[in-house]
Tab-separated table of C-alpha atoms in Angstrom:
chain	number	residue	atom	x	y	z
A	1	GLU	CA	-8.464	6.981	2.224
A	2	LEU	CA	-5.642	4.728	3.418
A	3	ALA	CA	-7.624	3.786	6.505
A	4	ASN	CA	-10.462	2.631	4.253
A	5	VAL	CA	-8.297	0.267	2.187
A	6	MET	CA	-6.340	-1.365	5.037
A	7	PRO	CA	-7.542	-4.914	5.721
A	8	THR	CA	-7.449	-6.432	9.187
A	9	GLY	CA	-3.982	-7.819	9.816
A	10	ALA	CA	-2.076	-5.270	7.706
A	11	TYR	CA	-0.014	-2.560	9.391
A	12	LEU	CA	1.814	0.402	7.863
A	13	GLU	CA	5.177	1.370	9.294
A	14	LYS	CA	6.299	3.995	6.782
A	15	ILE	CA	4.804	6.081	3.962
A	16	GLU	CA	6.960	7.946	1.446
A	17	LEU	CA	5.824	10.391	-1.228
A	18	ASN	CA	8.075	10.696	-4.275
A	19	ALA	CA	6.722	12.830	-7.133
A	20	ALA	CA	3.896	10.694	-8.569
A	21	GLU	CA	4.573	7.664	-6.363
A	22	ILE	CA	3.400	6.657	-2.931
A	23	ILE	CA	5.545	4.000	-1.248
A	24	LEU	CA	4.011	1.980	1.577
A	25	MET	CA	6.130	-0.183	3.865
A	26	GLY	CA	4.624	-2.395	6.505
A	27	SER	CA	3.841	-5.848	7.793
A	28	ALA	CA	0.963	-8.260	7.407
A	29	GLU	CA	-0.268	-11.496	8.923
A	30	SER	CA	0.078	-13.329	5.588
A	31	ASN	CA	0.719	-13.028	1.862
A	32	SER	CA	-3.028	-13.114	1.278
A	33	THR	CA	-3.474	-10.052	3.503
A	34	VAL	CA	-0.990	-8.172	1.287
A	35	SER	CA	-2.933	-9.342	-1.782
A	36	TRP	CA	-6.163	-8.081	-0.229
A	37	LEU	CA	-4.539	-4.707	0.477
A	38	MET	CA	-3.318	-4.470	-3.125
A	39	ARG	CA	-6.808	-5.262	-4.403
A	40	ASN	CA	-8.359	-2.595	-2.172
A	41	ILE	CA	-5.816	-0.014	-3.340
A	42	SER	CA	-6.430	-0.837	-7.000
A	43	LEU	CA	-10.178	-0.268	-6.485
A	44	SER	CA	-9.662	3.104	-4.791
A	45	PRO	CA	-10.828	6.081	-6.880
A	46	TRP	CA	-7.779	8.210	-6.016
A	47	MET	CA	-4.982	5.665	-5.837
A	48	GLY	CA	-3.567	4.334	-9.081
A	49	GLU	CA	-1.710	1.238	-10.154
A	50	VAL	CA	-0.152	-0.713	-7.283
A	51	LYS	CA	2.989	-2.830	-7.570
A	52	LEU	CA	4.459	-5.222	-5.046
A	53	THR	CA	8.073	-4.079	-4.766
A	54	GLU	CA	9.157	-6.475	-2.018
A	55	ILE	CA	7.754	-9.140	0.266
A	56	LYS	CA	9.699	-11.303	2.699
A	57	ALA	CA	9.233	-13.256	5.888
A	58	SER	CA	9.363	-11.129	9.012
A	59	PRO	CA	12.505	-11.778	11.060
A	60	MET	CA	10.678	-10.601	14.191
A	61	ASN	CA	7.329	-12.426	14.039
A	62	GLU	CA	6.978	-15.955	12.716
A	63	GLY	CA	4.259	-16.244	10.090
A	64	GLU	CA	4.166	-12.528	9.309
A	65	VAL	CA	5.560	-10.849	6.206
A	66	ASN	CA	7.130	-7.449	5.577
A	67	PHE	CA	6.129	-5.730	2.358
A	68	THR	CA	6.809	-2.684	0.218
A	69	LEU	CA	4.168	-1.457	-2.219
A	70	THR	CA	4.556	1.287	-4.810
A	71	ILE	CA	1.439	3.150	-5.896
A	72	ILE	CA	1.429	5.301	-9.009
A	73	ALA	CA	-0.884	8.144	-7.983
A	74	ARG	CA	-3.634	9.189	-10.377
A	75	ALA	CA	-3.115	12.585	-12.037
A	76	LYS	CA	-6.183	14.018	-10.311
A	77	GLN	CA	-4.641	13.248	-6.893
A	78	ILE	CA	-1.272	14.699	-7.884
A	79	ASN	CA	-2.987	17.957	-8.860
A	80	ARG	CA	-4.958	17.856	-5.610
A	81	GLY	CA	-8.289	17.564	-7.369
A	82	LYS	CA	-7.731	20.275	-9.977
A	83	THR	CA	-9.018	19.453	-13.463
């Protein structure tokens, strides 16, 4: 599902799973690319609410940004599809 929500110009570097949260860390070509990613995640049927935890200019690549997103997983996903 992550591959389906990633817009062009957004790259994931780390994924962490903590209880009901999914934390995504990565880089993007612009702030608008991060916004597009957040929109795609919010429309996903298995991902829940998405929050922008951090965004800052990339020290390595001028014009790019590094971001951290926190996704509150939907209960159905946490229970691996069990109802």
